[in-house]
CSV table of C-alpha atoms in Angstrom, one decimal:
chain,number,residue,atom,x,y,z
A,1,ARG,CA,-198.5,-108.0,-70.2
A,2,LEU,CA,-199.7,-104.8,-68.3
A,3,GLU,CA,-203.4,-105.7,-68.6
A,4,ILE,CA,-202.6,-109.0,-67.0
A,5,LEU,CA,-200.8,-107.4,-64.3
A,6,ILE,CA,-203.6,-104.8,-63.6
A,7,GLU,CA,-206.3,-107.6,-63.7
A,8,SER,CA,-204.4,-109.2,-60.8
A,9,ARG,CA,-205.2,-106.2,-58.7
A,10,PRO,CA,-201.8,-105.7,-57.0
A,11,GLU,CA,-201.8,-103.3,-54.0
A,12,MET,CA,-198.5,-101.6,-55.5
A,13,LEU,CA,-196.5,-101.5,-58.4
A,14,ALA,CA,-192.6,-101.3,-58.4
A,15,LEU,CA,-191.6,-100.3,-62.0
A,16,GLU,CA,-187.9,-101.0,-61.4
A,17,THR,CA,-184.3,-100.5,-62.9
A,18,MET,CA,-185.7,-98.1,-65.6
A,19,PRO,CA,-182.8,-96.6,-67.5
A,20,ASP,CA,-184.6,-94.2,-69.7
A,21,THR,CA,-187.5,-91.5,-69.1
A,22,GLU,CA,-188.8,-92.3,-72.6
A,23,GLU,CA,-189.6,-95.7,-71.4
A,24,VAL,CA,-191.0,-94.5,-68.3
A,25,GLU,CA,-193.2,-91.9,-69.9
A,26,VAL,CA,-194.8,-94.6,-72.0
A,27,LEU,CA,-195.6,-96.7,-69.0
A,28,LEU,CA,-197.1,-93.5,-67.2
A,29,ASP,CA,-199.2,-93.2,-70.3
A,30,LEU,CA,-200.4,-96.5,-70.3
A,31,LEU,CA,-201.2,-96.5,-66.6
A,32,THR,CA,-203.4,-93.5,-67.4
A,33,GLU,CA,-204.9,-94.9,-70.2
A,34,PHE,CA,-205.9,-97.9,-68.5
A,35,ASN,CA,-207.1,-95.9,-65.5
A,36,VAL,CA,-205.2,-98.2,-63.3
A,37,GLY,CA,-205.5,-96.5,-60.0
A,38,ILE,CA,-202.8,-98.6,-58.2
A,39,PRO,CA,-200.0,-96.8,-56.1
A,40,PHE,CA,-196.6,-97.2,-57.7
A,41,TRP,CA,-193.0,-96.2,-57.6
A,42,VAL,CA,-190.4,-96.0,-60.5
A,43,SER,CA,-186.9,-96.7,-59.6
A,44,PHE,CA,-184.1,-95.6,-62.1
A,45,SER,CA,-180.9,-97.1,-62.7
A,46,CYS,CA,-178.3,-94.4,-63.0
A,47,ALA,CA,-174.9,-94.2,-64.6
A,48,ASN,CA,-173.2,-91.4,-62.3
A,49,GLU,CA,-174.1,-88.9,-59.5
A,50,LEU,CA,-176.6,-86.9,-62.0
A,51,ARG,CA,-177.9,-88.9,-64.8
A,52,THR,CA,-179.8,-92.1,-65.6
A,53,ASN,CA,-178.3,-95.0,-67.5
A,54,ALA,CA,-179.8,-93.3,-70.8
A,55,GLY,CA,-178.2,-90.2,-70.1
A,56,GLN,CA,-181.1,-88.1,-68.7
A,57,PHE,CA,-181.0,-86.1,-65.6
A,58,PHE,CA,-182.3,-87.8,-62.6
A,59,ALA,CA,-183.9,-84.9,-61.5
A,60,ASP,CA,-186.1,-84.6,-64.6
A,61,ALA,CA,-186.7,-88.2,-64.3
A,62,ALA,CA,-188.1,-87.7,-60.7
A,63,LEU,CA,-190.2,-84.6,-61.8
A,64,LEU,CA,-191.7,-86.8,-64.5
A,65,VAL,CA,-192.8,-89.5,-62.1
A,66,ALA,CA,-194.0,-87.0,-59.4
A,67,GLY,CA,-196.4,-85.5,-62.3
A,68,HIS,CA,-198.5,-88.9,-61.9
A,69,SER,CA,-201.4,-88.9,-59.5
A,70,ASP,CA,-200.9,-92.4,-58.5
A,71,ALA,CA,-197.0,-92.3,-58.0
A,72,VAL,CA,-196.0,-92.6,-54.2
A,73,ALA,CA,-192.2,-92.5,-54.4
A,74,VAL,CA,-189.4,-92.5,-57.1
A,75,GLY,CA,-186.2,-94.0,-56.6
A,76,VAL,CA,-182.7,-95.4,-57.7
A,77,ASN,CA,-181.7,-98.8,-57.8
A,78,CYS,CA,-179.0,-101.2,-59.5
A,79,THR,CA,-176.7,-97.9,-59.0
A,80,ALA,CA,-173.4,-97.8,-57.1
A,81,PRO,CA,-173.9,-96.5,-53.6
A,82,GLU,CA,-171.8,-93.8,-53.9
A,83,TYR,CA,-173.9,-92.0,-56.4
A,84,ILE,CA,-177.1,-92.2,-54.4
A,85,THR,CA,-176.7,-88.9,-52.2
A,86,PRO,CA,-176.0,-86.7,-55.1
A,87,LEU,CA,-178.7,-88.1,-57.1
A,88,LEU,CA,-181.2,-87.8,-54.3
A,89,GLN,CA,-180.0,-84.0,-53.6
A,90,SER,CA,-180.4,-83.1,-57.2
A,91,ALA,CA,-183.9,-84.2,-57.4
A,92,GLY,CA,-185.8,-82.3,-55.1
A,93,ASN,CA,-188.7,-83.6,-52.8
A,94,GLU,CA,-191.8,-84.0,-54.7
A,95,LEU,CA,-192.1,-87.7,-53.7
A,96,PRO,CA,-190.4,-89.6,-51.0
A,97,PHE,CA,-187.5,-91.8,-52.4
A,98,VAL,CA,-186.6,-95.5,-52.5
A,99,VAL,CA,-183.2,-96.5,-52.7
A,100,TYR,CA,-181.9,-100.0,-53.2
A,101,PRO,CA,-178.1,-99.6,-54.8
A,102,ASN,CA,-176.1,-102.6,-55.8
A,103,ALA,CA,-172.9,-103.2,-54.0
A,104,GLY,CA,-171.0,-100.8,-56.1
A,105,ASN,CA,-169.1,-103.7,-58.1
A,106,VAL,CA,-167.9,-103.2,-61.6
A,107,TRP,CA,-168.1,-105.5,-64.5
A,108,ASP,CA,-164.7,-106.3,-66.0
A,109,ALA,CA,-165.9,-107.3,-69.5
A,110,GLN,CA,-162.4,-108.4,-70.6
A,111,ASN,CA,-162.1,-110.9,-67.7
A,112,ASN,CA,-165.8,-111.5,-67.2
A,113,VAL,CA,-165.6,-110.8,-63.6
A,114,TRP,CA,-167.0,-108.5,-61.2
A,115,ILE,CA,-164.5,-106.5,-59.3
A,116,GLY,CA,-164.4,-104.0,-56.4
A,117,GLY,CA,-166.3,-105.9,-53.7
A,118,LYS,CA,-166.0,-103.7,-50.6
A,119,GLY,CA,-167.5,-105.9,-48.1
A,120,SER,CA,-170.6,-104.3,-46.6
A,121,ALA,CA,-172.3,-102.6,-49.4
A,122,PHE,CA,-173.2,-99.4,-47.4
A,123,GLY,CA,-173.0,-98.3,-43.8
A,124,ASP,CA,-174.6,-95.8,-41.2
A,125,ALA,CA,-173.0,-92.6,-42.8
A,126,LEU,CA,-174.5,-93.5,-46.5
A,127,LEU,CA,-177.8,-94.4,-44.7
A,128,ASN,CA,-177.9,-91.3,-42.9
A,129,GLN,CA,-177.4,-89.2,-45.8
A,130,TRP,CA,-179.9,-91.0,-47.9
A,131,GLY,CA,-182.7,-90.5,-45.0
A,132,ALA,CA,-181.8,-86.8,-44.9
A,133,ALA,CA,-182.2,-86.6,-48.6
A,134,GLY,CA,-185.8,-88.2,-48.3
A,135,ALA,CA,-185.3,-91.8,-48.5
A,136,VAL,CA,-188.0,-93.7,-46.9
A,137,ILE,CA,-187.3,-97.2,-48.0
A,138,VAL,CA,-183.8,-98.4,-48.3
A,139,GLY,CA,-182.8,-102.0,-49.6
A,140,GLY,CA,-180.3,-103.5,-51.9
A,141,CYS,CA,-179.6,-104.8,-55.3
A,142,CYS,CA,-177.1,-106.7,-57.3
A,143,GLY,CA,-174.6,-107.9,-55.1
A,144,VAL,CA,-175.9,-107.0,-51.9
A,145,ALA,CA,-176.1,-109.7,-49.4
A,146,PRO,CA,-178.8,-110.8,-47.2
A,147,SER,CA,-176.2,-109.8,-44.3
A,148,ASP,CA,-175.9,-106.2,-45.7
A,149,ILE,CA,-179.9,-106.0,-45.6
A,150,GLY,CA,-179.7,-107.3,-41.9
A,151,ALA,CA,-177.4,-104.6,-41.1
A,152,LEU,CA,-180.0,-102.1,-42.0
A,153,ALA,CA,-182.4,-103.2,-39.4
A,154,LEU,CA,-183.3,-101.3,-36.6
A,155,PRO,CA,-182.6,-102.7,-33.4
């Protein structure tokens, strides 16, 4: 699949919702092996304010990505908004950050429903924190509505 994608010569690759640095390491090795030369970012899904969903430190994950010459950013997606600021602050600024959190809802497996909707996914306070931590691209993932994204737009 990667070969087919590369043959289409995209301008950029977004490798998203990566839970595990071991998987990312394999992808980075393949990008190097194929001498792709296409700019990319990797975004990780994270379980809390320090770790990926696979339990590795996000700071280590960010360093792994920053070590690849074609990486232009590293980030966090499909993660609760309240975890984004500490994740970014833990990671240093070797690369710019991309962030597109989910709405912060939690899956209730017993009742098969999402709970915890807080209306707008994130406000100015979080956006300012993310910008101060080095985020240059901000968007939304699961549960973030078009109106939430519209509220992010500059006047």
